[in-house]
């Protein structure tokens, strides 16, 4: 249509105008823009779909490979105190760190999150997880004497939730309560819901599967008293933490619950403070008499030593390496997983190699690359003659033979893998045939499965069509007259092939090789089923870390490295072949 | 010229005898080792076949019509089949008949010089030998490609719970065969549940992939698309990124947003994996699409929607359907992603097979495999027919 208006405009003088009077140039530009927008509109839904269902997961995985919130979320106060501690020294941190660790770990143990922390630190410092597990169990015993001393002054009152609430509770202290709540929410691992999350939960409401209520929005129905906060600051803080846990985790009201040991310990600490006696004596609110009695009982005891308490639970707490691990892995982001994925670790003097016995990933990456190369080479060796034959036969015959190539291509991967399992195993078809022919004796049948040989054979078979098809389409385009010309000029068969035909088929080899190699290095199913222990790839290790060892960060780091390798190859493939030229089924 | 030359061509008798003796030795080795003595088999086979082949070809040499040859070629399999039957029952008869057919054919093929027929007359003997060696290599590779499938099929009818051919099967006796593994597949609730899951996940994923994919492919084949290369790279990436990485990423991300272990999650994941196939096949169809057709339709007063459904869609339909079949088979065969994104209630057929292969290895897998191969063959046929139809519609000659 634009052409027609252009013709009309040419007869007039001045700038060429379109039918509606606008200059033709602008009109054309607008029509081009419209075309672009229309094309983008058609592509947009799919782009968004792929972005949401495929690319965000990939980016999420990359993020997980460096994310490290567990230590900071589980031990927030300890991490704060440790900031001032120099890990280079051979001394354990000061008493304040032990005290912070006690309160942090107590809450974590009640929420049953301390083992998660132990598992995380165990990746870096093997053996540490049992320390956290056993300490979580024994924390209740720390400060036992002081707890009993307080309780013995007035058993009925101190065991009463309402009494505690009368003493410590009130309408004030919202900042303290909310900070206790955010600590608990972080501990539970719930991230605040962003706009996407709100939309998502709205959708789930419509579908009838609503999101669980957000911990950061649920009402708490309690507060603290100003008097108590001034007189017993640590106790109020711990009481708030207990309150948040009681309401959000147990679903009970704080007013009816007798607090846990950490609150008693905090009170013992507050009452032992130098000016506590004067403050308690001046206090006239509810429970004043009981508090004075408790203050006197505590004054008779030595002050609580958290350091000794932890030492009693486990001697290892006096070992600075544990504290170094906590400090080293307290930042929100860590290169630790990536270092681990290449057999390195963070030592006191920076990055260093892991102990010999723990080095496996570099070896696995190497093995994956070498075996993928072996598979690619055997695919070239097997694929080249077949592609040559197919491209030099008459079309009818070539199409018939092509079915033999396409049939395995279309057959389920598991069918082919199970077929190889059936054929290669010791009581399998190949061994039986060899025994029947008398080539191997019945007692020492060949071991062809659960090793590298099995993986290479099965994967060569599975990936061979991906080599034959690109080779075939390239060879189809090589005119046979070139070979004949070379021969008529005096080349022998080999020279004609090597100097004339082969160079022209190299693009096909390149395309096929990259395709096969990309597919091979990421393979999971076949190595898992026929690879045994020596024939497994890096992908098997990734799967192991996701589903068995639950070290997701390491799995993500290994996956990211593999992804980068594949993307580099993908880029190369795009440059050599062009992704538009990917063909399916010949 | 060549045909006349090769009709008249007769290789020397010594050559015929030696070649036949080599083949005979090969067959003799097979029979001999099975009976206990390889050496005896080689010698016996070589002498027997060389003599037999030479005698039968000389016998009918004098008669100039092909009737004599035909009689000999029918007689050989028959005689050997009877011999084989006396020796080793039904299986022996089949082996004997096959051997008789093969040696009848090869004797005349060598002795009458037919192996040079169709080849350039100036080729040296070495070149002819290489030509046939090359053919044999290629055929072995092609057989390597389909043997696993050919082995699985008969084994799925095994009456025993073994993964190898039992003596009864080799003797072709009916007791060696049964349908019990198929019965297990069709009556076992685990397998049936897996089949139902597969059949409910794959179509849903296919519909999503084809719907979004076709639209996007049409958009991408417009003449002016900004960032075409980048968009294409993004859309093809699910096919390139290793499945284990996609699976890991989806597992992490979908468990964050509560999709992990749900039907919807598996369908979305499979749709994403199927999209590249739809994009590739549909854009390939659109490459040959004549845009003047849509302009002609618009010229005659059709609105864009009518143009799309009445003109463009019928022409690109074969590509869309084969893209859909690719997407379907991707989802139907997929195991890695469903293993991570799905939960036990989304257990699909490949997942069940994977468990079966890894843990309690049961021959039912082979029956399922055979069923899946049958399905693949059907789909392959449909895709091939569609490809031809599409090329015919677009005025190309089907190849």
Coordinates of N, CA and C in Angstrom, one line a residue, chain B residues 84-188:
Chain B
X84 N 18.6 -78.3 9.4 CA 18.7 -77.6 10.6 C 17.6 -78.1 11.6
X85 N 16.4 -78.4 11.0 CA 15.3 -78.9 11.8 C 15.7 -80.2 12.5
X86 N 16.3 -81.1 11.7 CA 16.7 -82.4 12.3 C 17.7 -82.2 13.4
X87 N 18.5 -81.2 13.2 CA 19.6 -80.9 14.1 C 19.2 -80.1 15.4
X88 N 18.4 -79.1 15.2 CA 18.1 -78.2 16.3 C 16.7 -77.7 16.4
X89 N 15.7 -78.5 15.8 CA 14.3 -78.0 16.0 C 13.9 -76.8 15.2
X90 N 12.9 -76.1 15.7 CA 12.3 -75.0 14.9 C 13.3 -73.9 14.7
X91 N 14.1 -73.6 15.8 CA 15.1 -72.5 15.6 C 16.1 -72.9 14.6
X92 N 16.5 -74.2 14.7 CA 17.5 -74.7 13.7 C 17.0 -74.6 12.3
X93 N 15.7 -74.9 12.1 CA 15.2 -74.8 10.7 C 15.3 -73.3 10.2
X94 N 15.0 -72.4 11.1 CA 15.0 -71.0 10.7 C 16.4 -70.6 10.3
X95 N 17.4 -70.9 11.2 CA 18.8 -70.6 11.0 C 19.2 -71.2 9.7
X96 N 18.9 -72.5 9.5 CA 19.2 -73.2 8.2 C 18.7 -72.6 7.0
X97 N 17.4 -72.2 7.0 CA 16.8 -71.6 5.9 C 17.5 -70.2 5.6
X98 N 17.8 -69.5 6.6 CA 18.5 -68.2 6.4 C 19.8 -68.4 5.8
X99 N 20.5 -69.4 6.3 CA 21.9 -69.7 5.8 C 21.8 -70.1 4.3
X100 N 20.8 -71.0 4.0 CA 20.6 -71.5 2.7 C 20.4 -70.3 1.7
X101 N 19.5 -69.4 2.1 CA 19.2 -68.3 1.3 C 20.4 -67.4 1.1
X102 N 21.1 -67.2 2.2 CA 22.3 -66.3 2.1 C 23.4 -66.9 1.2
X103 N 23.7 -68.2 1.3 CA 24.7 -68.8 0.6 C 24.3 -69.0 -0.9
X104 N 23.1 -69.2 -1.1 CA 22.6 -69.3 -2.5 C 22.8 -68.0 -3.2
X105 N 22.4 -66.9 -2.5 CA 22.5 -65.6 -3.1 C 24.0 -65.2 -3.3
X106 N 24.8 -65.5 -2.3 CA 26.2 -65.0 -2.4 C 27.0 -65.8 -3.4
X107 N 26.7 -67.1 -3.5 CA 27.4 -67.9 -4.5 C 27.2 -67.3 -5.9
X108 N 26.0 -67.0 -6.3 CA 25.8 -66.5 -7.6 C 26.3 -65.1 -7.8
X109 N 26.2 -64.3 -6.6 CA 26.6 -62.9 -6.7 C 28.1 -62.8 -7.0
X110 N 28.8 -63.8 -6.4 CA 30.3 -63.8 -6.6 C 30.6 -64.4 -7.9
X111 N 30.0 -65.6 -8.2 CA 30.5 -66.4 -9.3 C 30.0 -65.7 -10.6
X112 N 28.9 -65.0 -10.6 CA 28.4 -64.4 -11.9 C 29.0 -63.0 -12.0
X113 N 29.8 -62.6 -11.0 CA 30.4 -61.2 -11.1 C 29.4 -60.1 -10.9
X114 N 28.3 -60.4 -10.2 CA 27.3 -59.4 -10.1 C 27.7 -58.3 -9.1
X115 N 28.8 -58.6 -8.3 CA 29.2 -57.5 -7.4 C 29.8 -56.3 -8.1
X116 N 30.1 -56.5 -9.4 CA 30.6 -55.3 -10.1 C 29.5 -54.5 -10.8
X117 N 28.3 -55.1 -10.8 CA 27.2 -54.5 -11.5 C 26.9 -53.2 -10.8
X118 N 26.7 -52.1 -11.5 CA 26.3 -50.8 -10.9 C 27.5 -50.0 -10.5
X119 N 28.7 -50.6 -10.5 CA 29.9 -49.9 -10.2 C 30.6 -49.4 -11.4
X120 N 31.4 -48.4 -11.3 CA 32.1 -47.9 -12.5 C 33.1 -49.0 -12.9
X121 N 33.1 -49.2 -14.2 CA 33.9 -50.4 -14.7 C 35.4 -50.2 -14.5
X122 N 35.9 -49.0 -14.4 CA 37.3 -48.8 -14.3 C 37.9 -49.0 -12.9
X123 N 37.0 -49.3 -11.9 CA 37.5 -49.5 -10.5 C 38.4 -50.7 -10.4
X124 N 39.4 -50.6 -9.6 CA 40.3 -51.7 -9.3 C 39.7 -52.6 -8.3
X125 N 40.2 -53.8 -8.2 CA 39.6 -54.8 -7.3 C 39.7 -54.2 -5.9
X126 N 40.7 -53.5 -5.5 CA 40.9 -52.9 -4.2 C 39.7 -52.0 -3.9
X127 N 39.4 -51.1 -4.9 CA 38.4 -50.2 -4.8 C 37.0 -50.8 -4.6
X128 N 36.8 -51.9 -5.3 CA 35.6 -52.6 -5.1 C 35.5 -53.2 -3.7
X129 N 36.6 -53.8 -3.3 CA 36.6 -54.3 -1.9 C 36.3 -53.3 -0.9
X130 N 36.9 -52.1 -1.1 CA 36.7 -51.0 -0.1 C 35.2 -50.5 -0.2
X131 N 34.7 -50.5 -1.4 CA 33.3 -50.1 -1.6 C 32.4 -51.0 -0.7
X132 N 32.6 -52.3 -0.8 CA 31.7 -53.2 0.0 C 32.1 -53.2 1.5
X133 N 33.3 -53.0 1.8 CA 33.7 -52.9 3.2 C 33.0 -51.7 3.8
X134 N 33.0 -50.6 3.1 CA 32.4 -49.4 3.6 C 30.9 -49.6 3.8
X135 N 30.3 -50.3 2.9 CA 28.9 -50.6 3.0 C 28.6 -51.4 4.3
X136 N 29.5 -52.4 4.5 CA 29.3 -53.3 5.7 C 29.5 -52.5 7.0
X137 N 30.5 -51.6 7.0 CA 30.7 -50.7 8.2 C 29.4 -49.9 8.4
X138 N 28.9 -49.2 7.4 CA 27.8 -48.4 7.5 C 26.6 -49.2 8.1
X139 N 26.4 -50.4 7.5 CA 25.3 -51.2 7.9 C 25.4 -51.6 9.4
X140 N 26.7 -51.9 9.8 CA 26.9 -52.3 11.2 C 26.5 -51.1 12.1
X141 N 26.8 -49.9 11.7 CA 26.5 -48.7 12.5 C 25.0 -48.6 12.6
X142 N 24.3 -48.7 11.4 CA 22.9 -48.6 11.4 C 22.3 -49.7 12.3
X143 N 22.8 -50.9 12.3 CA 22.3 -51.9 13.1 C 22.6 -51.6 14.6
X144 N 23.7 -51.0 14.9 CA 24.0 -50.6 16.2 C 23.0 -49.6 16.7
X145 N 22.5 -48.8 15.8 CA 21.5 -47.8 16.2 C 20.2 -48.4 16.5
X146 N 19.8 -49.5 15.9 CA 18.4 -50.0 16.2 C 18.5 -51.3 17.0
X147 N 19.6 -51.9 17.1 CA 19.7 -53.2 17.9 C 19.0 -53.1 19.3
X148 N 19.3 -52.0 20.0 CA 18.7 -52.0 21.4 C 17.2 -52.1 21.3
X149 N 16.6 -51.4 20.3 CA 15.2 -51.5 20.2 C 14.7 -52.9 19.8
X150 N 15.5 -53.5 18.9 CA 15.1 -54.8 18.4 C 15.3 -55.8 19.5
X151 N 16.2 -55.6 20.4 CA 16.4 -56.6 21.5 C 15.3 -56.5 22.6
X152 N 14.9 -55.2 22.8 CA 13.9 -55.0 23.9 C 12.6 -55.6 23.5
X153 N 12.2 -55.5 22.2 CA 10.9 -56.0 21.8 C 10.6 -57.5 22.1
X154 N 11.5 -58.4 21.6 CA 11.3 -59.8 21.9 C 11.4 -60.1 23.4
X155 N 12.3 -59.4 24.1 CA 12.5 -59.7 25.5 C 11.3 -59.4 26.3
X156 N 10.5 -58.4 25.8 CA 9.3 -58.1 26.6 C 8.3 -59.2 26.6
X157 N 8.4 -60.1 25.7 CA 7.5 -61.3 25.7 C 8.0 -62.5 26.5
X158 N 9.1 -62.2 27.2 CA 9.8 -63.3 28.0 C 8.8 -63.9 29.0
X159 N 8.8 -65.2 29.1 CA 7.9 -65.8 30.1 C 8.5 -65.8 31.5
X160 N 9.9 -65.6 31.5 CA 10.6 -65.6 32.8 C 10.8 -64.1 33.2
X161 N 11.2 -63.9 34.5 CA 11.6 -62.6 34.9 C 13.0 -62.2 34.6
X162 N 13.6 -62.7 33.5 CA 15.0 -62.5 33.2 C 15.1 -61.4 32.2
X163 N 16.3 -60.8 32.1 CA 16.5 -59.8 31.1 C 17.3 -60.3 30.0
X164 N 17.3 -61.6 29.8 CA 18.1 -62.2 28.7 C 17.2 -63.3 28.0
X165 N 17.7 -63.7 26.8 CA 16.9 -64.8 26.1 C 17.1 -66.1 26.8
X166 N 16.0 -66.7 27.2 CA 16.1 -68.0 27.8 C 16.2 -69.1 26.7
X167 N 16.7 -70.3 27.1 CA 16.8 -71.4 26.0 C 15.5 -71.6 25.4
X168 N 14.4 -71.5 26.1 CA 13.1 -71.8 25.5 C 12.8 -70.8 24.4
X169 N 13.2 -69.5 24.7 CA 12.9 -68.5 23.7 C 13.7 -68.7 22.5
X170 N 15.0 -69.1 22.7 CA 15.9 -69.4 21.5 C 15.4 -70.5 20.7
X171 N 14.7 -71.5 21.4 CA 14.2 -72.7 20.7 C 12.9 -72.4 20.1
X172 N 12.4 -71.1 20.2 CA 11.1 -70.7 19.7 C 9.9 -71.5 20.2
X173 N 10.1 -72.1 21.4 CA 9.0 -72.9 21.9 C 8.0 -71.9 22.6
X174 N 6.7 -72.2 22.4 CA 5.7 -71.2 22.9 C 5.8 -71.0 24.4
X175 N 6.3 -72.0 25.2 CA 6.4 -71.8 26.6 C 7.3 -70.7 27.0
X176 N 8.2 -70.4 26.1 CA 9.2 -69.3 26.4 C 8.6 -67.9 26.3
X177 N 7.4 -67.8 25.8 CA 6.9 -66.5 25.5 C 5.6 -66.3 26.3
X178 N 5.3 -65.1 26.8 CA 4.1 -64.8 27.4 C 3.8 -63.3 27.4
X179 N 2.6 -63.0 27.7 CA 2.2 -61.6 27.7 C 2.1 -61.1 29.2
X180 N 2.8 -61.8 30.1 CA 2.5 -61.4 31.5 C 3.1 -60.1 31.9
X181 N 4.1 -59.6 31.2 CA 4.6 -58.3 31.6 C 3.7 -57.2 31.1
X182 N 3.0 -57.5 29.9 CA 2.1 -56.5 29.5 C 0.9 -56.5 30.4
X183 N 0.5 -57.7 30.9 CA -0.6 -57.8 31.8 C -0.3 -57.0 33.1
X184 N 0.9 -57.1 33.5 CA 1.4 -56.3 34.7 C 1.2 -54.8 34.4
X185 N 1.6 -54.4 33.2 CA 1.6 -53.0 32.9 C 0.1 -52.5 32.9
X186 N -0.8 -53.3 32.4 CA -2.1 -52.9 32.2 C -3.0 -53.1 33.5
X187 N -2.5 -53.9 34.4 CA -3.3 -54.1 35.6 C -2.7 -53.5 36.9
X188 N -1.4 -53.3 36.9 CA -0.7 -52.8 38.1 C -1.1 -51.3 38.3

